[in-house]
mmCIF file of C-alpha atoms in Angstrom:
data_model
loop_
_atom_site.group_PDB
_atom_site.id
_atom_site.type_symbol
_atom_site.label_atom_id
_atom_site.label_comp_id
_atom_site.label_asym_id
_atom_site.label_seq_id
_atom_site.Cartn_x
_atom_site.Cartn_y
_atom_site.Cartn_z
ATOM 1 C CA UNK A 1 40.831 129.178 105.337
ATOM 2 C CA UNK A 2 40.294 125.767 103.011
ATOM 3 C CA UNK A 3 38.926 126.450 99.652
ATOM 4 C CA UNK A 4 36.199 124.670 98.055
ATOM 5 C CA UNK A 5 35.932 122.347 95.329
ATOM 6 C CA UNK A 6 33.227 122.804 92.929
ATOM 7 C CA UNK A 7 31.959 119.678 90.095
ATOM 8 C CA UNK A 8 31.121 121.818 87.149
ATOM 9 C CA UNK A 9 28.351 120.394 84.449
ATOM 10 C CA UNK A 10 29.301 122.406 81.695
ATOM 11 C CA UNK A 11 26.442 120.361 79.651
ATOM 12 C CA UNK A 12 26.744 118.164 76.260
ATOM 13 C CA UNK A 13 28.776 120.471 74.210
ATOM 14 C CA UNK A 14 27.231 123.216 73.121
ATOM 15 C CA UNK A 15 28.683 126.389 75.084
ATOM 16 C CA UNK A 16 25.751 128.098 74.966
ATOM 17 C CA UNK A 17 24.557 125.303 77.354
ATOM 18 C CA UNK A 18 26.563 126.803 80.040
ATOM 19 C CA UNK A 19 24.958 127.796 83.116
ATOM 20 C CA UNK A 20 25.529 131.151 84.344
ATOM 21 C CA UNK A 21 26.757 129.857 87.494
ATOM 22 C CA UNK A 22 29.067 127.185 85.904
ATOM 23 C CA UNK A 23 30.670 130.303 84.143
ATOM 24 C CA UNK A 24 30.647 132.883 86.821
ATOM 25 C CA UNK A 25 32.516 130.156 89.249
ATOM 26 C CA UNK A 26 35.268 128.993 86.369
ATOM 27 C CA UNK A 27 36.140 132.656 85.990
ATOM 28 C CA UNK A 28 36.201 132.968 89.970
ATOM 29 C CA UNK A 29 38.165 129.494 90.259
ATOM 30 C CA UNK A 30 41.650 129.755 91.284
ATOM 31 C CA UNK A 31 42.239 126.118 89.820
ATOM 32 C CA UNK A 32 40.748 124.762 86.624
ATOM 33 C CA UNK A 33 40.686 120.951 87.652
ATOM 34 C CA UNK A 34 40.257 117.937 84.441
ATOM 35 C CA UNK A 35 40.159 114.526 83.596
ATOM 36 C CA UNK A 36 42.981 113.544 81.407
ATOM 37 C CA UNK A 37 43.023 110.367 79.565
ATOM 38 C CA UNK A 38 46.254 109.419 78.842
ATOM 39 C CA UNK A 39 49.091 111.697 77.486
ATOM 40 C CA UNK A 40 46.386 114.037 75.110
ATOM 41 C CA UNK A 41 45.678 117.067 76.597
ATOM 42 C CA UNK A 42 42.536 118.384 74.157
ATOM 43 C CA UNK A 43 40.364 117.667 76.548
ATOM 44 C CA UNK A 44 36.598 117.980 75.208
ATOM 45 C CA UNK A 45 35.426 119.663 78.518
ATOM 46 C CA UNK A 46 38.068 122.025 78.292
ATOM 47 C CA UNK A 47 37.559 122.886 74.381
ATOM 48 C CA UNK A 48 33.807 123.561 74.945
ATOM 49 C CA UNK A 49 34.427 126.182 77.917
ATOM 50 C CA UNK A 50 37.282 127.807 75.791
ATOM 51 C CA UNK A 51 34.670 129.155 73.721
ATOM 52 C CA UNK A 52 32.412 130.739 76.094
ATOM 53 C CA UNK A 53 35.335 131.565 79.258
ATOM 54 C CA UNK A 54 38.431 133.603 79.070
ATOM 55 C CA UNK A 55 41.143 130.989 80.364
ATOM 56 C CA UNK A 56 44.332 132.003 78.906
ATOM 57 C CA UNK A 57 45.981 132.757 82.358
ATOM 58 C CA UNK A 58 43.801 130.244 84.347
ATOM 59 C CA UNK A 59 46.087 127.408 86.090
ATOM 60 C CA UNK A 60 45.198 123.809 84.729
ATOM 61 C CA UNK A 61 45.184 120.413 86.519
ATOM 62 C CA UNK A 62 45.418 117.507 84.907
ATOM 63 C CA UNK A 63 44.204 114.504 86.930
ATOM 64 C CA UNK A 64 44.861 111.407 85.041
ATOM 65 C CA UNK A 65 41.863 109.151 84.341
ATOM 66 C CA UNK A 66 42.294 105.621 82.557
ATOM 67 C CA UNK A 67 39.385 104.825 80.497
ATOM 68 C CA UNK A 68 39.503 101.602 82.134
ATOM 69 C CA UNK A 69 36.900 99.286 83.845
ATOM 70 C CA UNK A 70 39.710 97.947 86.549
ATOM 71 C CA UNK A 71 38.513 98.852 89.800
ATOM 72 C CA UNK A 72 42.081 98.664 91.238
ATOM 73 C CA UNK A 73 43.416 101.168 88.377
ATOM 74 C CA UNK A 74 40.249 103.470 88.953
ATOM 75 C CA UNK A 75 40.548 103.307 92.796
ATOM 76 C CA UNK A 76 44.028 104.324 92.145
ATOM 77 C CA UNK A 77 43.576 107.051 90.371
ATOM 78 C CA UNK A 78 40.288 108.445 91.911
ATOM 79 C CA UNK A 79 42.511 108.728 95.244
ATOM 80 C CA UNK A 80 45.756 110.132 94.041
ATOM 81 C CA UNK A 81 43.205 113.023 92.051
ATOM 82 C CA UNK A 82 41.589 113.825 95.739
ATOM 83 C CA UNK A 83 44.979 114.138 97.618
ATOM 84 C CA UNK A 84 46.184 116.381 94.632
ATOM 85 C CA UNK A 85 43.073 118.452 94.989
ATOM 86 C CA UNK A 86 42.766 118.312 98.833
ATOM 87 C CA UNK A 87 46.522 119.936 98.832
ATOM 88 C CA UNK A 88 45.638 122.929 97.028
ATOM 89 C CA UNK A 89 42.194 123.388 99.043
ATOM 90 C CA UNK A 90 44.339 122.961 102.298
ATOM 91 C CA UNK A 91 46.310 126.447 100.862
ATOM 92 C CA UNK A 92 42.884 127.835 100.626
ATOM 93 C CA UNK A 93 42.329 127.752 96.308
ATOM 94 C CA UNK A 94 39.407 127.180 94.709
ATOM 95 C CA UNK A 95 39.226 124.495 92.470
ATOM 96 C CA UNK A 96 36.684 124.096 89.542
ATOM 97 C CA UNK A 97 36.239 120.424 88.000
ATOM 98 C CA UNK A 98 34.893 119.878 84.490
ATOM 99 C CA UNK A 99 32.494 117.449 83.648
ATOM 100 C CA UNK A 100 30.661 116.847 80.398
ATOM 101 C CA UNK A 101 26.696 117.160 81.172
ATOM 102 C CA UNK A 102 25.615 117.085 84.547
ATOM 103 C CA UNK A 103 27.799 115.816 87.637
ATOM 104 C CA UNK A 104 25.748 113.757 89.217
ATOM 105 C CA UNK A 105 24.708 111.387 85.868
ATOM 106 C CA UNK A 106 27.387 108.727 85.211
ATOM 107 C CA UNK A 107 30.272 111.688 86.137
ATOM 108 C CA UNK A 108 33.719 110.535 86.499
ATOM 109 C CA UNK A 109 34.178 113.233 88.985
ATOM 110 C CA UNK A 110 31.475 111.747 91.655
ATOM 111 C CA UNK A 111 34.114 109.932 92.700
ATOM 112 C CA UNK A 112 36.899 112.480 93.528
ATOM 113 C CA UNK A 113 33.849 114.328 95.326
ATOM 114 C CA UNK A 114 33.257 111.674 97.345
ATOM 115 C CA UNK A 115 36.711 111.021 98.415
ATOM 116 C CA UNK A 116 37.138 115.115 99.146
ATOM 117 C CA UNK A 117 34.279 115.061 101.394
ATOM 118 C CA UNK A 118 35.545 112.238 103.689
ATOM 119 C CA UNK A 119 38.724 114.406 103.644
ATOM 120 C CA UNK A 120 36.544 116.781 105.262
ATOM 121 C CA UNK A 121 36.615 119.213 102.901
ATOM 122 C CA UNK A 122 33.983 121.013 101.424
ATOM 123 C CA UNK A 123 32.731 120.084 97.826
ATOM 124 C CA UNK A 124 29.693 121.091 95.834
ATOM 125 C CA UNK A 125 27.872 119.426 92.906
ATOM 126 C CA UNK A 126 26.788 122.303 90.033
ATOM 127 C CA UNK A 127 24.281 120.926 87.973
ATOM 128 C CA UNK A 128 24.520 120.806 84.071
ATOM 129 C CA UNK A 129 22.019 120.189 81.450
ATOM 130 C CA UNK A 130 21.962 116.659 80.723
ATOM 131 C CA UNK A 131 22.880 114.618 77.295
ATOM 132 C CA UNK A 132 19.582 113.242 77.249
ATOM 133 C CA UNK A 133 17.706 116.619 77.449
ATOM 134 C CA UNK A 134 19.987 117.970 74.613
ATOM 135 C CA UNK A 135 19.638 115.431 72.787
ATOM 136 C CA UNK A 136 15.898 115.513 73.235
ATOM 137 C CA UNK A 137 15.868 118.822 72.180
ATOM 138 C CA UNK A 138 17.764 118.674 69.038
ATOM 139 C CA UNK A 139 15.630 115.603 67.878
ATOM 140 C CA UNK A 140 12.845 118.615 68.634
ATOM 141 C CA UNK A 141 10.900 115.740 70.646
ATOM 142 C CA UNK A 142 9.715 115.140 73.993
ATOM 143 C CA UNK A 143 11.095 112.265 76.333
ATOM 144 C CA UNK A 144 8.422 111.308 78.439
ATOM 145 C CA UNK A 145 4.886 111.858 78.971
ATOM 146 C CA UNK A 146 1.973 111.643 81.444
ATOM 147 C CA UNK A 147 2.364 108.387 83.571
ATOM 148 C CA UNK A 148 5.154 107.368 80.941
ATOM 149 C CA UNK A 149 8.668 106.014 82.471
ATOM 150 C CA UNK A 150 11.849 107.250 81.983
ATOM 151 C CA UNK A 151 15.507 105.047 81.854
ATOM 152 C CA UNK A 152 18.406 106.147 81.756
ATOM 153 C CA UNK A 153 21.012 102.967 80.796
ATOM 154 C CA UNK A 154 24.828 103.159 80.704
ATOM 155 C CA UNK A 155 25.564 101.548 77.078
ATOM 156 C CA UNK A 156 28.969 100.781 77.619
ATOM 157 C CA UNK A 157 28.058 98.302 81.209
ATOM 158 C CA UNK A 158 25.096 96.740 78.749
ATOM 159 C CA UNK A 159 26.930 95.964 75.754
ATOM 160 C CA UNK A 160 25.321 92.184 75.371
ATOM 161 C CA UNK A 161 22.348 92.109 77.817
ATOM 162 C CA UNK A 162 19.314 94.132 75.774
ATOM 163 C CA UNK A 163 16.745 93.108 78.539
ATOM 164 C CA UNK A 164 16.649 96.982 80.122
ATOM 165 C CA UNK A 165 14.411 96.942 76.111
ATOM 166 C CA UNK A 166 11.613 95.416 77.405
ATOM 167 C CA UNK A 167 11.229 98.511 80.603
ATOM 168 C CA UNK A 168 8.121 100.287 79.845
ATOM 169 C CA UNK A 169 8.534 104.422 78.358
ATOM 170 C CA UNK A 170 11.364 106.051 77.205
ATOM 171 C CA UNK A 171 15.137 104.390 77.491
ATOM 172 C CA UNK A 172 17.709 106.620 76.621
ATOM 173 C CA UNK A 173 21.139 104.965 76.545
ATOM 174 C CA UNK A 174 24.172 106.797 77.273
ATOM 175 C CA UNK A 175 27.519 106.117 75.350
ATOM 176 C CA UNK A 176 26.815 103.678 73.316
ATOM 177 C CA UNK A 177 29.677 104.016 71.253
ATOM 178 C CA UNK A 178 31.400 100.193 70.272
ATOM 179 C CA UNK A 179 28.065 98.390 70.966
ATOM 180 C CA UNK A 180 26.393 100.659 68.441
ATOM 181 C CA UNK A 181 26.371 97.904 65.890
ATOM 182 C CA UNK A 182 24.750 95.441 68.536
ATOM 183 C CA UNK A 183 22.054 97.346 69.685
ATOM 184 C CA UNK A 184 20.701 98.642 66.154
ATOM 185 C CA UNK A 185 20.409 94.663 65.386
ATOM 186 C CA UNK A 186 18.366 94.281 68.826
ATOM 187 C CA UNK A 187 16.359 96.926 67.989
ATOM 188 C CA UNK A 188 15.644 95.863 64.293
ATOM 189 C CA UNK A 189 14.813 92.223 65.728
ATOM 190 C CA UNK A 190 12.773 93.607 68.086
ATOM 191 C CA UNK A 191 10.496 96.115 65.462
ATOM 192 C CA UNK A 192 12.062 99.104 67.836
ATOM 193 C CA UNK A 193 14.818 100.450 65.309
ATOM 194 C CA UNK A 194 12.187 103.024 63.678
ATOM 195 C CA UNK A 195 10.777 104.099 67.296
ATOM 196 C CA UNK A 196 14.627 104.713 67.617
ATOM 197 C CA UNK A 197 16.616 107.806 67.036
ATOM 198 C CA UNK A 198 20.438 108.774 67.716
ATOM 199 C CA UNK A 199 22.328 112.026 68.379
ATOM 200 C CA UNK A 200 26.230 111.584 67.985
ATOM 201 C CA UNK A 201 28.462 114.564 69.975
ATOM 202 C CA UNK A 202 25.393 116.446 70.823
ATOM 203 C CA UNK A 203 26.231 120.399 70.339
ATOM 204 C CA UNK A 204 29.846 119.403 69.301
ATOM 205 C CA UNK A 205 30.762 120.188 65.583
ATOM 206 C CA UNK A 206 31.041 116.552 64.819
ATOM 207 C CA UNK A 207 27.592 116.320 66.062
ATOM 208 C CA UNK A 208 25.281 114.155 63.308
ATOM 209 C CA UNK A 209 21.681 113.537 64.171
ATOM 210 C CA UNK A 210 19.979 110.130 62.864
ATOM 211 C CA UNK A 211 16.301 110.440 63.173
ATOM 212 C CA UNK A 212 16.359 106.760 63.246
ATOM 213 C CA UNK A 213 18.535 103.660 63.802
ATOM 214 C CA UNK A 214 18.579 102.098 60.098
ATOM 215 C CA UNK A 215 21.723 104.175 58.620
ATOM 216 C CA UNK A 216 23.588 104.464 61.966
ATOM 217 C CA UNK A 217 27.546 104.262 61.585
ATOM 218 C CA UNK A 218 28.907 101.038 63.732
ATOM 219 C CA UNK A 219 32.263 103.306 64.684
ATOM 220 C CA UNK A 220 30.221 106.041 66.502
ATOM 221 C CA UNK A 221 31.835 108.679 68.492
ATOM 222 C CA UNK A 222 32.605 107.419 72.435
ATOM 223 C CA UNK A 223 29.166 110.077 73.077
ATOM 224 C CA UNK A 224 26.421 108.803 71.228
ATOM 225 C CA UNK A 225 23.198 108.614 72.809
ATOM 226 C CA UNK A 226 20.103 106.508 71.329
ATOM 227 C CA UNK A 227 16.534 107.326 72.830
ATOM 228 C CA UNK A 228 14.390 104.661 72.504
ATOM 229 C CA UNK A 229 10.634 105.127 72.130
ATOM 230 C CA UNK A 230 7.954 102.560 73.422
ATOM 231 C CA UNK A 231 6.527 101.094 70.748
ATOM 232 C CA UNK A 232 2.716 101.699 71.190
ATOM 233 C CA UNK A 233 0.553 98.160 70.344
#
């Protein structure tokens, strides 16, 4: 009998954030399944579960994922992670992949899913609690309301075009990270930067909060997120 391969959203960072089923499945899993960016092994996904799952005898796989925007590199590697997972569901294990937030937003491991299903083997997406709700929370502030909008961008594909700014509602914008520096000045020329707030490494203990853009450090962690607010005339 095949075993099954489950994409985990273990949430921003905080453990507490774990879903009940997230944890009952990782301490059912026969496989604990993870990204691995180059040769580091403290893997953020892997820290956060430490803390609220036992996985001292738990079997690790390390698939590796270049942080890399080369289709050919990520085809590559998005492949060779699904036959390496697809041989251990063929001996009937059960395989739980990490994934920081929720699998289906911007997840690295959509695409391993993907490729497993074709395989013909059976995969299923566990949801997570987002960044953007986290971070939401922790700025103790609502996201959207009534007939208000609500975008999600990827910072890191719009590091020079700001037009997604001029969407009406909320705009949250995910990983912002190197174009940190860039967007506070869009934001400033466009009167936005004090509708603006930022939560570096939500639930992480790095995490730093910035109610609003004007102090913001340029060399922000990889997971910042900045909601944006519309600016009511």
């Amino acid at each position: 009998m095949q075993g099954t391969l489950y994409g985990i959203g273990i949430g921003p960072g905080d453990p507490e954030l774990l879903t009940l089923k997230a944890v009952r499945l990782i301490r059912e899993a026969d496989i604990i399944a993870l990204p691995q960016q180059g040769a580091h092994k403290e893997i953020t996904a892997l820290e956060i579960v430490k803390q609220a799952v036992e996985l001292k005898d738990k079997p690790l796989m390390y698939l590796p994922m270049p942080m890399t925007k080369d289709e050919v590199l990520l085809n590559s590697s998005h492949d060779h992670a699904a036959e390496l997972i697809c041989a251990e569901l063929e001996q009937g294990k059960n395989i739980c992949f990490l994934t920081l937030g929720d699998p289906s937003i911007y997840s690295t491991y959509i695409y391993v899913h993907n490729r497993v299903l074709g395989k013909g083997y059976t995969a299923q997406l566990v949801a997570g609690i987002t960044s953007f709700c986290a971070v939401a929370a922790r700025l103790n502030q609502g996201l959207v309301e009534r007939e208000q909008m609500l975008h999600v961008i990827p910072g890191t594909y719009n590091s020079e075009d700001f037009s997604y700014l001029d969407l009406p509602g909320t705009k949250v914008i995910m990983k912002s990270g190197k174009s940190i520096g860039k967007l506070r000045d869009e934001l400033v020329r466009r009167d936005l930067h004090l509708h603006s707030s930022m939560v570096e490494c939500c639930g992480m203990k790095n995490e730093k909060v910035y109610p609003t853009l004007e102090n913001i450090d340029e060399n922000s962690n990889y997971f910042s997120l900045v909601v944006v607010k519309e600016r009511m005339v």
